[in-house]
XYZ file of C-alpha atoms in Angstrom:
331
model
C 112.140 122.508 124.499
C 115.536 122.747 122.694
C 116.417 119.118 123.297
C 117.856 117.482 120.239
C 116.086 114.177 119.684
C 118.032 111.177 118.312
C 117.488 110.330 114.682
C 116.221 107.105 113.123
C 115.086 105.524 109.916
C 111.505 104.161 109.694
C 111.114 101.516 107.050
C 107.784 100.787 105.314
C 106.944 97.208 104.370
C 106.969 97.203 100.616
C 107.206 94.735 97.736
C 109.380 93.706 94.824
C 110.220 90.938 92.377
C 113.040 88.483 91.951
C 114.932 91.205 90.087
C 113.413 94.420 91.274
C 113.756 96.271 94.622
C 111.093 98.776 95.701
C 112.073 99.933 99.256
C 110.529 102.889 100.977
C 110.890 104.619 104.273
C 111.573 107.879 106.114
C 114.394 109.448 108.105
C 113.044 111.342 111.106
C 113.820 112.386 114.672
C 112.781 109.904 117.370
C 109.840 111.451 119.084
C 109.584 108.616 121.655
C 106.104 107.480 120.674
C 104.911 104.553 122.761
C 101.997 102.856 121.034
C 101.223 100.907 124.210
C 100.451 103.945 126.346
C 96.896 104.575 127.369
C 95.043 107.460 128.976
C 93.653 110.554 127.301
C 96.729 112.671 127.719
C 99.146 110.092 126.410
C 96.930 109.245 123.408
C 96.615 112.926 122.496
C 100.376 113.483 122.930
C 101.350 110.502 120.833
C 98.793 111.429 118.120
C 100.158 114.945 118.041
C 103.740 113.627 117.810
C 102.874 111.558 114.766
C 101.989 114.708 112.812
C 104.744 117.050 114.020
C 107.555 114.677 113.296
C 110.828 116.468 112.387
C 112.229 114.971 109.222
C 115.876 114.437 108.451
C 116.391 115.792 104.918
C 119.109 115.103 102.318
C 120.507 112.358 104.404
C 122.732 109.778 102.716
C 121.643 106.251 103.449
C 123.026 102.844 102.642
C 120.762 99.763 102.222
C 122.407 96.384 102.791
C 120.888 93.139 101.442
C 121.308 89.759 103.271
C 124.140 88.881 100.815
C 125.936 92.113 101.713
C 125.263 93.925 98.418
C 124.606 97.590 99.052
C 122.512 100.368 97.516
C 122.943 104.049 98.210
C 120.105 106.622 98.380
C 119.414 110.113 99.714
C 116.305 111.334 101.551
C 114.175 114.061 99.950
C 112.870 117.342 101.346
C 110.368 115.497 103.550
C 112.806 112.906 104.813
C 111.530 110.121 102.588
C 113.653 107.704 100.540
C 112.556 105.433 97.723
C 114.800 102.789 96.143
C 113.187 101.626 92.884
C 115.936 99.696 91.097
C 116.625 96.575 89.083
C 118.680 94.220 91.221
C 119.095 90.522 90.222
C 118.845 87.348 92.318
C 116.686 88.594 95.158
C 114.474 85.396 95.343
C 117.144 83.275 97.145
C 117.205 85.912 99.874
C 113.526 85.418 100.833
C 111.992 83.256 103.564
C 109.187 80.687 103.129
C 106.477 83.416 102.894
C 108.448 85.535 100.362
C 109.815 88.208 102.704
C 113.296 89.521 102.069
C 114.892 91.352 105.009
C 117.364 94.262 104.632
C 119.050 96.737 106.853
C 119.516 100.446 106.214
C 121.882 102.931 107.871
C 122.868 106.552 107.783
C 126.052 106.657 105.664
C 127.266 109.662 107.615
C 126.063 111.718 110.506
C 126.658 115.433 109.860
C 124.174 116.422 112.526
C 126.191 114.898 115.364
C 122.954 113.596 116.965
C 122.708 110.159 118.464
C 121.583 107.500 115.951
C 119.119 105.008 117.362
C 119.513 101.136 117.155
C 123.295 101.373 116.568
C 122.594 102.804 113.146
C 121.129 99.578 111.823
C 117.465 99.741 110.991
C 115.584 96.623 109.775
C 113.176 96.549 106.827
C 111.645 94.004 104.511
C 109.968 93.626 101.143
C 107.561 90.989 99.851
C 108.476 88.960 96.828
C 105.487 86.791 96.014
C 106.031 83.050 95.767
C 105.686 81.203 92.477
C 102.818 79.199 94.103
C 100.577 82.290 94.243
C 97.419 81.969 92.181
C 96.338 85.608 92.731
C 97.006 88.657 94.821
C 94.705 90.591 97.132
C 94.620 94.384 97.248
C 92.570 95.697 100.190
C 91.663 99.136 101.429
C 92.088 99.690 105.161
C 89.727 102.639 105.917
C 86.206 101.375 106.726
C 87.055 98.092 104.966
C 88.839 96.257 107.777
C 89.106 99.164 110.255
C 86.276 101.509 111.199
C 87.672 105.035 110.705
C 84.673 107.212 110.224
C 85.769 108.534 106.851
C 82.132 108.265 105.725
C 80.752 110.370 108.552
C 79.472 113.677 107.368
C 81.712 115.976 109.517
C 84.558 113.403 109.925
C 84.291 113.610 113.769
C 84.616 109.840 113.882
C 87.990 110.082 112.173
C 89.266 112.498 114.810
C 87.920 110.378 117.652
C 89.335 107.145 116.341
C 92.769 108.558 115.388
C 93.457 110.783 118.451
C 91.551 109.030 121.217
C 92.138 105.334 120.634
C 95.360 103.376 120.721
C 96.081 100.933 117.927
C 95.514 97.799 120.060
C 92.082 99.091 121.210
C 90.698 99.685 117.705
C 88.161 97.034 116.759
C 88.495 95.393 113.318
C 85.394 94.679 111.263
C 84.108 91.259 112.254
C 85.609 88.245 110.494
C 87.867 90.223 108.225
C 91.157 88.730 109.450
C 89.891 85.189 108.971
C 88.691 86.037 105.458
C 92.008 87.463 104.516
C 93.871 84.450 105.915
C 91.685 82.167 103.836
C 92.463 84.251 100.750
C 96.190 84.067 101.500
C 96.034 80.318 101.863
C 93.969 79.926 98.691
C 92.116 76.859 97.454
C 94.970 74.487 98.064
C 95.651 75.849 101.544
C 99.304 76.516 100.543
C 98.991 79.064 97.731
C 100.737 81.867 99.711
C 98.748 84.542 97.849
C 100.123 88.008 98.635
C 98.016 90.614 100.348
C 98.647 94.372 99.896
C 97.022 97.010 102.198
C 96.396 100.511 100.757
C 95.014 103.457 102.570
C 94.404 107.150 102.266
C 95.961 107.624 105.668
C 99.307 109.464 105.698
C 102.663 107.776 106.353
C 102.641 109.351 109.790
C 100.156 106.686 110.857
C 102.282 103.780 109.458
C 103.376 102.312 112.754
C 99.846 102.784 114.212
C 98.269 100.761 111.348
C 101.072 98.190 111.454
C 100.344 97.495 115.136
C 96.582 97.301 114.432
C 97.032 94.763 111.680
C 99.398 92.620 113.853
C 97.400 92.572 117.071
C 94.256 91.650 115.164
C 95.914 88.811 113.318
C 95.629 90.163 109.787
C 98.007 88.364 107.478
C 101.242 90.269 106.994
C 101.564 92.363 103.807
C 102.965 95.602 102.450
C 101.255 98.720 103.788
C 100.993 101.535 101.286
C 99.885 104.938 102.492
C 100.261 108.603 101.222
C 102.203 111.711 102.088
C 100.638 113.942 104.655
C 98.794 116.854 102.933
C 99.194 120.289 104.369
C 95.657 121.780 104.399
C 97.063 125.269 103.825
C 99.312 124.309 100.913
C 98.289 125.057 97.357
C 96.528 122.061 95.859
C 97.356 120.608 92.542
C 95.003 118.175 90.846
C 96.787 114.853 90.570
C 96.399 112.721 87.487
C 95.168 109.827 89.573
C 94.299 109.431 93.299
C 97.155 108.041 95.341
C 95.349 104.808 96.064
C 94.668 104.223 92.388
C 98.367 104.923 91.573
C 99.515 102.385 94.107
C 97.148 99.721 92.772
C 98.243 100.309 89.166
C 101.935 100.039 90.263
C 101.230 96.671 91.868
C 99.469 95.458 88.705
C 102.415 96.571 86.595
C 104.925 94.913 88.975
C 103.207 91.599 88.682
C 101.879 91.447 85.094
C 101.031 87.721 85.223
C 99.230 87.722 88.580
C 95.458 88.434 88.719
C 94.051 90.288 91.714
C 90.997 90.484 93.972
C 90.110 94.032 95.031
C 88.458 94.690 98.453
C 87.071 98.012 99.544
C 84.006 99.784 100.907
C 81.009 101.564 99.449
C 81.624 104.865 101.231
C 84.443 106.699 99.524
C 86.017 106.334 96.098
C 86.738 102.570 95.980
C 83.768 101.624 93.739
C 84.751 104.112 90.996
C 88.468 103.432 91.282
C 88.009 99.656 91.194
C 85.680 99.823 88.196
C 88.095 102.054 86.271
C 91.016 99.759 87.015
C 89.014 96.672 85.924
C 88.211 98.367 82.642
C 91.743 99.624 82.058
C 93.344 96.241 82.862
C 91.089 93.586 81.348
C 91.653 90.054 82.584
C 93.686 91.230 85.630
C 90.820 91.494 88.231
C 89.146 88.334 89.435
C 86.516 89.913 91.636
C 85.577 93.011 93.565
C 84.318 92.946 97.205
C 82.742 96.180 98.559
C 81.711 96.391 102.199
C 78.484 98.206 103.047
C 79.263 101.185 105.344
C 75.648 101.655 106.332
C 74.989 104.834 104.313
C 71.871 104.118 102.324
C 72.455 106.724 99.668
C 76.084 105.618 99.167
C 75.134 101.985 98.755
C 72.337 102.870 96.265
C 74.829 104.810 94.234
C 77.191 101.792 94.214
C 74.280 99.449 93.202
C 73.506 101.767 90.270
C 77.172 101.940 89.329
C 77.443 98.155 89.102
C 73.990 97.410 87.842
C 74.220 94.821 85.039
C 78.013 94.833 85.348
C 79.361 91.579 84.005
C 83.019 92.057 83.407
C 83.981 90.599 86.849
C 81.964 89.289 89.840
C 81.074 92.107 92.264
C 79.796 91.447 95.699
C 78.333 94.120 97.989
C 79.140 92.744 101.396
C 76.926 93.048 104.442
C 78.898 90.595 106.478
C 82.171 88.730 106.056
C 80.504 85.297 106.010
C 78.819 86.243 102.728
C 82.196 87.135 101.280
C 83.708 83.823 102.405
C 80.870 81.846 100.833
C 81.145 83.847 97.582
C 84.946 83.221 97.481
C 84.388 79.480 97.974
C 81.830 79.473 95.096
C 84.355 81.240 92.863
C 87.074 78.758 93.751
C 89.309 81.375 95.433
C 89.449 79.459 98.725
């Protein structure tokens, strides 16, 4: 009960440019979560551990680039760190897909606890290649992974999060193939970047990372939100987290147009339309997957009725999206 767990740094796949580093992660205790475990008890235990993670606050960290340049940072009151700095000449440090690796370590260890992985934790950010013709920003929840967020009482969310391991979750049919085609682009070698955004908390980062990997979704930054305490006082944010993330991506790559992919069940239709209006010429198309709620889909149809600023496709199946993308010259 009073055992002191080792400490670690969890890095989140993020993105940047040739002269800007945007690295994110969290310093936490190692709760020994095994994503490969099965069985009801193990699934419940691991799910519980994801949400009771003990953070390591005010920890001094040092990020090291492949050319041995270093950047210092400090974790906040929730254990998170964010490095958002201008740093020149990052492009030569990337691989053929645009990924730049880095390592990050605890600068000091005042707690005296064991530090996992010999105090060298790997991370990476995506710097899109110059060959990219566009980027893709995709929702995760009910767009490529059935979560149950649209169910009335959210029981499906509870069942899918707590009672299913990441490798047993079933992706929406054909989605991985569609995303790979978008990444390859019309030439087959465009190397268009794909960004995954979700309303899920960072506690589920590794879970979603495993899901995307085992189901062959093309690798991309995964952008989630802070876990919200249901008992904490709520303050109305200026913009929803997902919208803020998308806007930040658009501002990071001002010359790159984007395709937005979401679903008809939650807030994607409204957010995507507002972004399209606010950033004219930046959005090439919007794909919205039908989540089989008749009233939701009718609202979306009304929202986009006679909408002509960009092509909008309400998707019943992935094949229709692929055919539309071919007609538009995206793939």
